[in-house]
Amino acid sequence: MKTIEQRLRDIRIVPVIAINDVAQAVPLAKVLVENGLPCAEVTFRTEAAAESIRLMREAYPELLIGAGTVLSREQVDTAIDAGVDFIVSPGLNPTTVKYCQQRGVTIVPGVNNPSLVEQAMEMGLKTLKFFPAEPSGGVAMLKALTAVYPVNFMPTGGVSPANVESYLALKSVVACGGTWMVSTDKMDKGDWDGIAELVRAIGSR
């Protein structure tokens, strides 16, 4: 059975999604799976997140689902109960990390400097979110970090079609998180064909 890191390396690009309406969850999952990008990081920035994850998991068991913007133990419990495969947090909160480890769920916390990378390594973590990627120095900063530390990264924040290949070219990058193919605007309009077109473009890059 593949690890979360191996599955992320296979997928390479993780759609980071803010779902406003649970009715969007299954149609979105359908578009992702049928167009070659069977992965979603559903952020806990909206009240619809947990139920959306539950519905996506029920409809598409093969979908790799992460819960993003997880900030507390309570949200960890909610995400696990909804059926997530992994947890993502914007920063490195030792309490949240240790709780995820206790619960046996993979967490990919956010870091953007050497001190945070070392703290993460001290807790046994090897795959980290580089966030916010572009404001934190982008590819140049990642190169500097990976020259020193034996860890892997999932850059998120400012990643776009214009720069994603530069990130993916780094051996330390397991995948990139991005929002451009799953904009809230398109989901709210029900533009599933438009989202499908953007998702297919990722697979053909």
XYZ file of N, CA and C in Angstrom:
615
model
N 0.840 -1.207 0.000
C 0.000 0.000 0.000
C 0.874 1.256 0.000
N 0.546 2.197 -0.850
C 1.359 3.403 -0.964
C 1.140 4.332 0.226
N 2.205 5.041 0.600
C 2.094 6.052 1.648
C 1.434 7.304 1.071
N 1.042 8.218 1.971
C 0.464 9.483 1.517
C 1.463 10.228 0.647
N 2.738 10.237 1.055
C 3.756 10.927 0.262
C 3.870 10.324 -1.137
N 3.836 9.013 -1.243
C 3.926 8.362 -2.549
C 2.724 8.705 -3.415
N 1.553 8.745 -2.811
C 0.351 9.106 -3.576
C 0.404 10.556 -4.039
N 0.923 11.429 -3.190
C 1.073 12.833 -3.581
C 2.076 12.970 -4.727
N 3.162 12.208 -4.680
C 4.152 12.249 -5.768
C 3.544 11.772 -7.082
N 2.637 10.822 -7.008
C 1.968 10.349 -8.216
C 1.068 11.426 -8.806
N 0.393 12.161 -7.935
C -0.585 13.158 -8.378
C 0.080 14.472 -8.789
N 1.048 14.906 -8.007
C 1.896 16.074 -8.292
C 1.243 17.435 -8.053
N -0.047 17.565 -8.304
C -0.711 18.843 -8.047
C -1.971 18.595 -7.225
N -2.077 19.296 -6.096
C -3.199 19.112 -5.181
C -4.139 20.315 -5.275
N -5.364 20.113 -5.716
C -6.332 21.211 -5.739
C -6.682 21.626 -4.307
N -6.488 22.888 -3.991
C -6.823 23.418 -2.673
C -8.165 24.134 -2.800
N -9.155 23.629 -2.070
C -10.541 23.992 -2.358
C -11.260 24.541 -1.140
N -11.952 25.654 -1.321
C -12.852 26.196 -0.304
C -14.277 25.991 -0.812
N -15.000 25.076 -0.188
C -16.356 24.749 -0.632
C -17.375 25.509 0.220
N -18.212 26.305 -0.437
C -19.212 27.103 0.277
C -20.526 26.372 0.480
N -20.798 25.399 -0.382
C -22.091 24.704 -0.371
C -21.832 23.208 -0.505
N -22.361 22.412 0.420
C -22.114 20.974 0.371
C -22.636 20.341 -0.918
N -23.571 21.001 -1.581
C -24.098 20.482 -2.848
C -23.022 20.469 -3.936
N -21.941 21.217 -3.724
C -20.850 21.261 -4.704
C -19.883 20.097 -4.551
N -19.921 19.417 -3.419
C -18.886 18.448 -3.084
C -18.805 17.277 -4.053
N -19.901 16.587 -4.271
C -19.878 15.402 -5.120
C -19.641 15.760 -6.594
N -20.299 16.785 -7.139
C -19.981 17.162 -8.523
C -18.506 17.521 -8.709
N -17.915 18.177 -7.715
C -16.503 18.520 -7.803
C -15.640 17.269 -7.779
N -15.935 16.366 -6.850
C -15.176 15.108 -6.775
C -15.269 14.350 -8.093
N -16.434 14.339 -8.690
C -16.652 13.659 -9.971
C -15.745 14.253 -11.054
N -15.703 15.578 -11.118
C -14.858 16.256 -12.110
C -13.387 15.910 -11.897
N -12.937 15.923 -10.662
C -11.533 15.638 -10.366
C -11.163 14.208 -10.746
N -11.985 13.253 -10.320
C -11.692 11.840 -10.581
C -11.749 11.531 -12.077
N -12.785 12.019 -12.747
C -12.984 11.665 -14.157
C -12.038 12.385 -15.103
N -11.365 13.427 -14.608
C -10.456 14.174 -15.479
C -8.991 14.038 -15.061
N -8.707 12.997 -14.272
C -7.320 12.631 -14.029
C -6.605 13.291 -12.879
N -7.346 13.883 -11.928
C -6.710 14.514 -10.770
C -7.453 14.091 -9.497
N -7.304 12.822 -9.094
C -8.100 12.266 -7.999
C -7.603 12.675 -6.611
N -7.637 13.964 -6.352
C -7.126 14.477 -5.079
C -7.811 15.799 -4.759
N -8.016 16.061 -3.472
C -8.593 17.333 -3.050
C -8.136 17.665 -1.638
N -7.699 18.903 -1.445
C -7.463 19.421 -0.100
C -8.595 20.392 0.201
N -9.541 19.947 1.008
C -10.710 20.759 1.340
C -10.394 21.566 2.591
N -10.373 22.874 2.455
C -9.955 23.713 3.572
C -11.077 23.907 4.582
N -10.688 23.984 5.839
C -11.648 24.205 6.916
C -11.947 25.695 7.093
N -11.818 26.449 6.018
C -12.150 27.877 6.080
C -13.643 28.115 5.910
N -14.406 27.076 5.558
C -15.849 27.230 5.410
C -16.580 26.210 6.281
N -17.815 26.518 6.607
C -18.603 25.635 7.455
C -19.005 24.353 6.728
N -18.904 24.359 5.408
C -19.310 23.198 4.615
C -18.218 22.140 4.505
N -17.032 22.423 5.044
C -15.864 21.564 4.802
C -16.062 20.121 5.248
N -16.423 19.904 6.495
C -16.482 18.541 7.034
C -17.527 17.695 6.315
N -18.719 18.240 6.125
C -19.765 17.476 5.444
C -19.401 17.235 3.977
N -18.722 18.202 3.365
C -18.281 18.036 1.970
C -17.292 16.880 1.868
N -16.368 16.805 2.817
C -15.396 15.704 2.832
C -16.114 14.365 2.992
N -17.076 14.318 3.897
C -17.811 13.075 4.133
C -18.516 12.607 2.861
N -19.153 13.543 2.153
C -19.876 13.204 0.925
C -18.926 12.774 -0.193
N -17.798 13.450 -0.294
C -16.806 13.100 -1.315
C -16.231 11.709 -1.047
N -15.942 11.424 0.211
C -15.408 10.120 0.585
C -16.413 9.007 0.284
N -17.658 9.274 0.583
C -18.714 8.281 0.356
C -18.898 8.005 -1.134
N -18.859 9.051 -1.942
C -19.110 8.903 -3.379
C -17.897 8.360 -4.130
N -16.693 8.746 -3.695
C -15.463 8.351 -4.403
C -14.412 7.874 -3.398
N -14.516 6.626 -2.962
C -13.581 6.099 -1.954
C -12.116 6.179 -2.377
N -11.868 6.182 -3.689
C -10.487 6.197 -4.181
C -9.858 7.590 -4.146
N -10.648 8.623 -3.932
C -10.162 9.998 -3.921
C -9.223 10.215 -2.734
N -8.066 10.831 -2.986
C -7.139 11.203 -1.918
C -7.603 12.547 -1.356
N -8.030 12.543 -0.099
C -8.635 13.749 0.474
C -7.836 14.238 1.676
N -7.478 15.514 1.624
C -6.840 16.166 2.750
C -7.760 17.227 3.328
N -7.614 17.488 4.609
C -8.322 18.595 5.251
C -7.306 19.710 5.446
N -7.578 20.865 4.867
C -6.636 21.977 4.950
C -7.052 23.022 5.979
N -6.101 23.885 6.321
C -6.323 24.955 7.303
C -6.854 24.389 8.621
N -6.278 23.281 9.050
C -6.663 22.663 10.328
C -5.844 23.326 11.439
N -6.550 23.890 12.421
C -5.887 24.721 13.430
C -6.025 24.215 14.856
N -6.778 23.128 15.058
C -7.023 22.688 16.435
C -7.232 21.181 16.504
N -7.157 20.663 17.731
C -7.426 19.243 17.960
C -8.857 18.895 17.558
N -9.782 19.803 17.855
C -11.186 19.556 17.522
C -11.374 19.405 16.014
N -10.688 20.237 15.238
C -10.794 20.127 13.789
C -10.140 18.850 13.279
N -9.085 18.407 13.938
C -8.458 17.128 13.587
C -9.475 16.005 13.759
N -10.156 15.991 14.896
C -11.170 14.962 15.146
C -12.278 15.011 14.104
N -12.730 16.213 13.802
C -13.806 16.379 12.820
C -13.379 15.871 11.450
N -12.148 16.199 11.066
C -11.634 15.784 9.761
C -11.499 14.266 9.672
N -10.977 13.656 10.727
C -10.823 12.199 10.744
C -12.189 11.519 10.675
N -13.143 12.033 11.442
C -14.489 11.469 11.433
C -15.136 11.582 10.056
N -14.772 12.635 9.314
C -15.339 12.835 7.972
C -14.701 11.917 6.933
N -13.511 11.367 7.257
C -12.899 10.398 6.355
C -11.682 10.865 5.595
N -10.944 11.842 6.130
C -9.766 12.338 5.405
C -8.610 11.342 5.432
N -7.724 11.503 4.458
C -6.503 10.706 4.400
C -5.341 11.401 5.095
N -5.350 12.735 5.071
C -4.262 13.484 5.692
C -4.739 14.867 6.100
N -3.954 15.496 6.959
C -4.251 16.819 7.510
C -3.194 17.807 7.026
N -3.622 19.018 6.722
C -2.687 20.086 6.329
C -2.965 21.311 7.204
N -1.899 21.911 7.729
C -2.062 23.133 8.511
C -1.178 24.236 7.931
N -1.593 25.485 8.063
C -0.806 26.582 7.486
C 0.501 26.845 8.220
N 0.551 26.486 9.501
C 1.760 26.688 10.292
C 2.129 25.435 11.056
N 3.171 25.546 11.849
C 3.654 24.414 12.640
C 3.221 24.592 14.095
N 2.134 23.932 14.460
C 1.639 23.971 15.831
C 1.974 22.624 16.470
N 2.934 22.586 17.394
C 3.343 21.314 17.989
C 2.194 20.530 18.615
N 1.235 21.240 19.207
C 0.092 20.560 19.828
C -0.722 19.810 18.782
N -0.985 20.472 17.661
C -1.758 19.841 16.588
C -0.982 18.688 15.965
N 0.310 18.884 15.755
C 1.140 17.829 15.172
C 1.129 16.591 16.066
N 1.374 16.784 17.352
C 1.436 15.646 18.274
C 0.087 14.937 18.366
N -0.990 15.709 18.293
C -2.314 15.091 18.363
C -2.592 14.246 17.122
N -2.190 14.741 15.966
C -2.342 13.958 14.737
C -1.533 12.663 14.832
N -0.353 12.767 15.370
C 0.476 11.570 15.534
C -0.176 10.582 16.494
N -0.783 11.088 17.540
C -1.497 10.219 18.480
C -2.685 9.536 17.805
N -3.352 10.282 16.922
C -4.519 9.740 16.229
C -4.133 8.873 15.033
N -2.859 8.869 14.670
C -2.403 8.033 13.574
C -2.741 8.557 12.194
N -2.867 9.870 12.067
C -3.163 10.474 10.763
C -1.976 11.332 10.335
N -1.647 11.281 9.053
C -0.544 12.070 8.508
C -0.876 13.556 8.557
N 0.082 14.356 9.024
C -0.082 15.805 8.997
C 1.059 16.418 8.208
N 0.717 17.413 7.383
C 1.697 18.166 6.600
C 1.580 19.623 7.042
N 2.374 20.027 8.044
C 2.269 21.389 8.566
C 3.074 22.389 7.741
N 2.676 23.643 7.845
C 3.347 24.692 7.087
C 4.602 25.209 7.761
N 5.640 25.404 6.947
C 6.899 26.010 7.402
C 7.403 26.938 6.300
N 8.246 27.889 6.674
C 8.843 28.739 5.637
C 10.225 29.272 6.014
N 10.853 28.636 7.015
C 12.206 29.062 7.373
C 12.956 27.915 8.043
N 14.284 28.025 8.167
C 15.086 26.938 8.730
C 14.677 26.512 10.134
N 14.365 27.451 10.994
C 14.014 27.102 12.374
C 12.773 26.222 12.432
N 11.776 26.546 11.624
C 10.550 25.750 11.612
C 10.802 24.359 11.025
N 11.660 24.283 10.000
C 12.005 22.980 9.432
C 12.657 22.108 10.508
N 13.558 22.692 11.280
C 14.235 21.919 12.327
C 13.261 21.473 13.416
N 12.312 22.330 13.775
C 11.301 21.936 14.757
C 10.467 20.769 14.234
N 10.119 20.831 12.950
C 9.328 19.756 12.336
C 10.115 18.448 12.321
N 11.388 18.534 11.968
C 12.230 17.338 11.954
C 12.352 16.731 13.346
N 12.425 17.595 14.360
C 12.533 17.135 15.742
C 11.315 16.294 16.139
N 10.173 16.579 15.486
C 8.941 15.831 15.763
C 8.765 14.648 14.817
N 9.790 14.373 14.039
C 9.753 13.199 13.177
C 9.075 13.390 11.837
N 8.836 14.634 11.452
C 8.153 14.904 10.195
C 9.144 15.011 9.042
N 8.767 14.457 7.899
C 9.656 14.464 6.733
C 9.039 15.139 5.514
N 7.723 15.334 5.534
C 7.050 16.028 4.427
C 6.336 17.233 5.001
N 6.686 18.416 4.487
C 6.195 19.677 5.037
C 5.565 20.541 3.953
N 4.621 21.342 4.374
C 4.027 22.324 3.473
C 4.923 23.569 3.480
N 5.311 24.052 2.300
C 6.075 25.298 2.216
C 5.062 26.394 1.931
N 4.773 27.204 2.966
C 3.675 28.170 2.870
C 3.998 29.450 3.639
N 3.614 30.604 3.085
C 3.143 30.830 1.715
C 4.332 30.822 0.755
N 4.289 29.992 -0.231
C 5.466 29.693 -1.046
C 6.088 30.923 -1.723
N 5.321 31.613 -2.524
C 5.893 32.746 -3.263
C 6.316 33.899 -2.356
N 5.489 34.351 -1.403
C 5.935 35.426 -0.507
C 7.135 35.047 0.347
N 7.360 33.726 0.525
C 8.469 33.270 1.384
C 9.763 33.035 0.624
N 9.800 33.403 -0.632
C 11.038 33.265 -1.404
C 10.976 32.284 -2.543
N 9.859 31.585 -2.667
C 9.639 30.721 -3.825
C 10.677 29.633 -4.012
N 10.961 29.360 -5.268
C 11.878 28.282 -5.637
C 13.271 28.497 -5.043
N 13.736 29.738 -5.031
C 15.077 30.022 -4.501
C 15.184 29.651 -3.026
N 14.144 29.970 -2.260
C 14.147 29.628 -0.838
C 14.096 28.114 -0.652
N 13.294 27.436 -1.445
C 13.211 25.979 -1.351
C 14.550 25.325 -1.652
N 15.232 25.826 -2.669
C 16.549 25.284 -3.010
C 17.509 25.444 -1.838
N 17.435 26.587 -1.174
C 18.317 26.839 -0.034
C 18.001 25.889 1.123
N 16.727 25.663 1.375
C 16.335 24.770 2.468
C 16.712 23.322 2.181
N 16.471 22.879 0.958
C 16.737 21.473 0.640
C 18.221 21.186 0.473
N 19.023 22.217 0.344
C 20.470 22.009 0.313
C 20.988 21.628 1.697
N 20.187 21.921 2.716
C 20.610 21.699 4.103
C 19.836 20.574 4.783
N 18.529 20.509 4.510
C 17.666 19.602 5.276
C 17.124 18.450 4.420
N 17.153 17.218 4.938
C 16.657 16.052 4.202
C 15.154 15.853 4.375
N 14.399 16.857 3.939
C 12.936 16.775 4.023
C 12.329 17.082 2.662
N 11.040 16.794 2.530
C 10.325 17.069 1.289
C 9.259 18.128 1.535
N 8.838 18.762 0.449
C 7.924 19.894 0.580
C 6.727 19.801 -0.365
N 5.631 20.437 0.076
C 4.464 20.656 -0.763
C 4.218 22.169 -0.807
N 4.814 22.866 -1.774
C 4.651 24.314 -1.852
C 3.198 24.694 -2.148
N 2.712 25.686 -1.436
C 1.352 26.190 -1.618
C 1.359 27.677 -1.295
N 0.595 28.432 -2.066
C 0.524 29.866 -1.826
C 1.244 30.633 -2.911
N 0.496 31.052 -3.920
C 1.106 31.750 -5.047
C 1.570 30.830 -6.157
N 1.329 29.538 -6.010
C 1.683 28.595 -7.079
C 0.635 28.702 -8.173
N 1.082 28.778 -9.419
C 0.183 29.001 -10.555
C 0.718 28.280 -11.780
N -0.052 28.260 -12.869
C 0.455 27.635 -14.097
C 1.768 28.258 -14.573
N 2.017 29.515 -14.197
C 3.221 30.214 -14.658
C 4.488 29.733 -13.955
N 4.351 29.197 -12.730
C 5.561 28.816 -11.987
C 5.573 27.380 -11.468
N 4.475 26.648 -11.659
C 4.372 25.316 -11.048
C 5.457 24.359 -11.529
N 5.840 24.459 -12.803
C 6.863 23.542 -13.311
C 8.216 23.780 -12.650
N 8.495 25.024 -12.286
C 9.756 25.333 -11.607
C 9.813 24.669 -10.239
N 8.670 24.627 -9.566
C 8.605 23.952 -8.266
C 8.723 22.436 -8.435
N 7.958 21.900 -9.375
C 7.930 20.448 -9.562
C 9.268 19.898 -10.048
N 10.105 20.759 -10.608
C 11.416 20.318 -11.090
C 12.371 19.998 -9.944
N 12.040 20.460 -8.729
C 12.888 20.197 -7.565
C 12.598 18.804 -7.014
N 13.629 18.017 -6.780
C 13.449 16.653 -6.285
C 12.769 16.615 -4.923
N 12.945 17.661 -4.149
C 12.369 17.691 -2.802
C 10.873 17.990 -2.800
N 10.336 18.390 -3.935
C 8.910 18.741 -4.009
C 8.087 17.503 -4.369
N 7.233 17.079 -3.446
C 6.391 15.907 -3.716
C 5.175 16.283 -4.542
N 4.661 17.480 -4.305
C 3.493 17.973 -5.032
C 3.351 19.454 -4.736
N 2.540 20.133 -5.528
C 2.248 21.544 -5.292
C 0.758 21.707 -5.029
N 0.432 22.592 -4.103
C -0.969 22.911 -3.861
C -1.347 24.151 -4.644
N -2.531 24.123 -5.259
C -2.961 25.265 -6.056
C -4.463 25.415 -6.082
N -4.916 26.612 -6.396
C -6.358 26.897 -6.408
C -6.881 27.241 -7.796
N -5.977 27.426 -8.763
C -6.416 27.984 -10.035
C -7.400 27.102 -10.788
N -7.348 25.791 -10.610
C -8.224 24.901 -11.368
C -9.567 24.662 -10.681
N -9.719 25.136 -9.465
C -10.962 24.912 -8.712
C -11.399 26.194 -8.008
N -11.542 27.256 -8.751
C -11.885 28.540 -8.147
C -13.285 28.492 -7.531
N -13.430 29.183 -6.414
C -14.739 29.262 -5.755
C -15.770 29.869 -6.687
N -15.349 30.828 -7.488
C -16.258 31.491 -8.425
C -16.861 30.492 -9.414
N -16.015 29.640 -9.985
C -16.520 28.638 -10.933
C -17.429 27.626 -10.250
N -17.080 27.220 -9.034
C -17.922 26.266 -8.316
C -19.284 26.880 -7.983
N -19.268 28.136 -7.540
C -20.530 28.797 -7.184
C -21.433 28.972 -8.408
N -20.822 29.097 -9.577
C -21.603 29.229 -10.817
C -21.994 27.876 -11.408
N -21.453 26.804 -10.828
C -21.730 25.478 -11.371
C -21.043 25.232 -12.700
N -19.911 25.895 -12.912
C -19.180 25.757 -14.176
C -18.265 24.530 -14.124
N -18.867 23.350 -14.076
C -18.090 22.116 -13.957
C -17.301 21.826 -15.227
N -17.832 22.227 -16.375
C -17.094 22.028 -17.639
C -15.823 22.863 -17.645
N -15.925 24.089 -17.127
C -14.752 24.954 -17.066
C -13.692 24.408 -16.130
N -14.131 23.878 -14.992
C -13.193 23.272 -14.052
C -12.563 22.025 -14.663
N -13.386 21.217 -15.343
C -12.876 19.995 -15.987
C -11.792 20.324 -17.005
N -11.990 21.403 -17.747
C -11.001 21.808 -18.761
C -9.673 22.175 -18.106
N -9.734 22.903 -16.991
C -8.514 23.299 -16.288
C -7.828 22.087 -15.669
N -8.616 21.146 -15.152
C -8.046 19.926 -14.560
C -7.371 19.086 -15.622
N -7.993 18.932 -16.776
C -7.395 18.152 -17.870
C -6.095 18.787 -18.341
N -6.031 20.103 -18.315
C -4.821 20.800 -18.749
C -3.637 20.453 -17.850
N -3.913 20.171 -16.580
C -2.843 19.782 -15.654
C -2.255 18.438 -16.065
N -3.136 17.518 -16.415
C -2.678 16.190 -16.802
C -1.904 16.167 -18.113
N -2.152 17.148 -18.964
C -1.503 17.169 -20.284
C -0.304 18.096 -20.332
N 0.078 18.641 -19.170
C 1.172 19.621 -19.155
C 2.516 18.969 -19.512
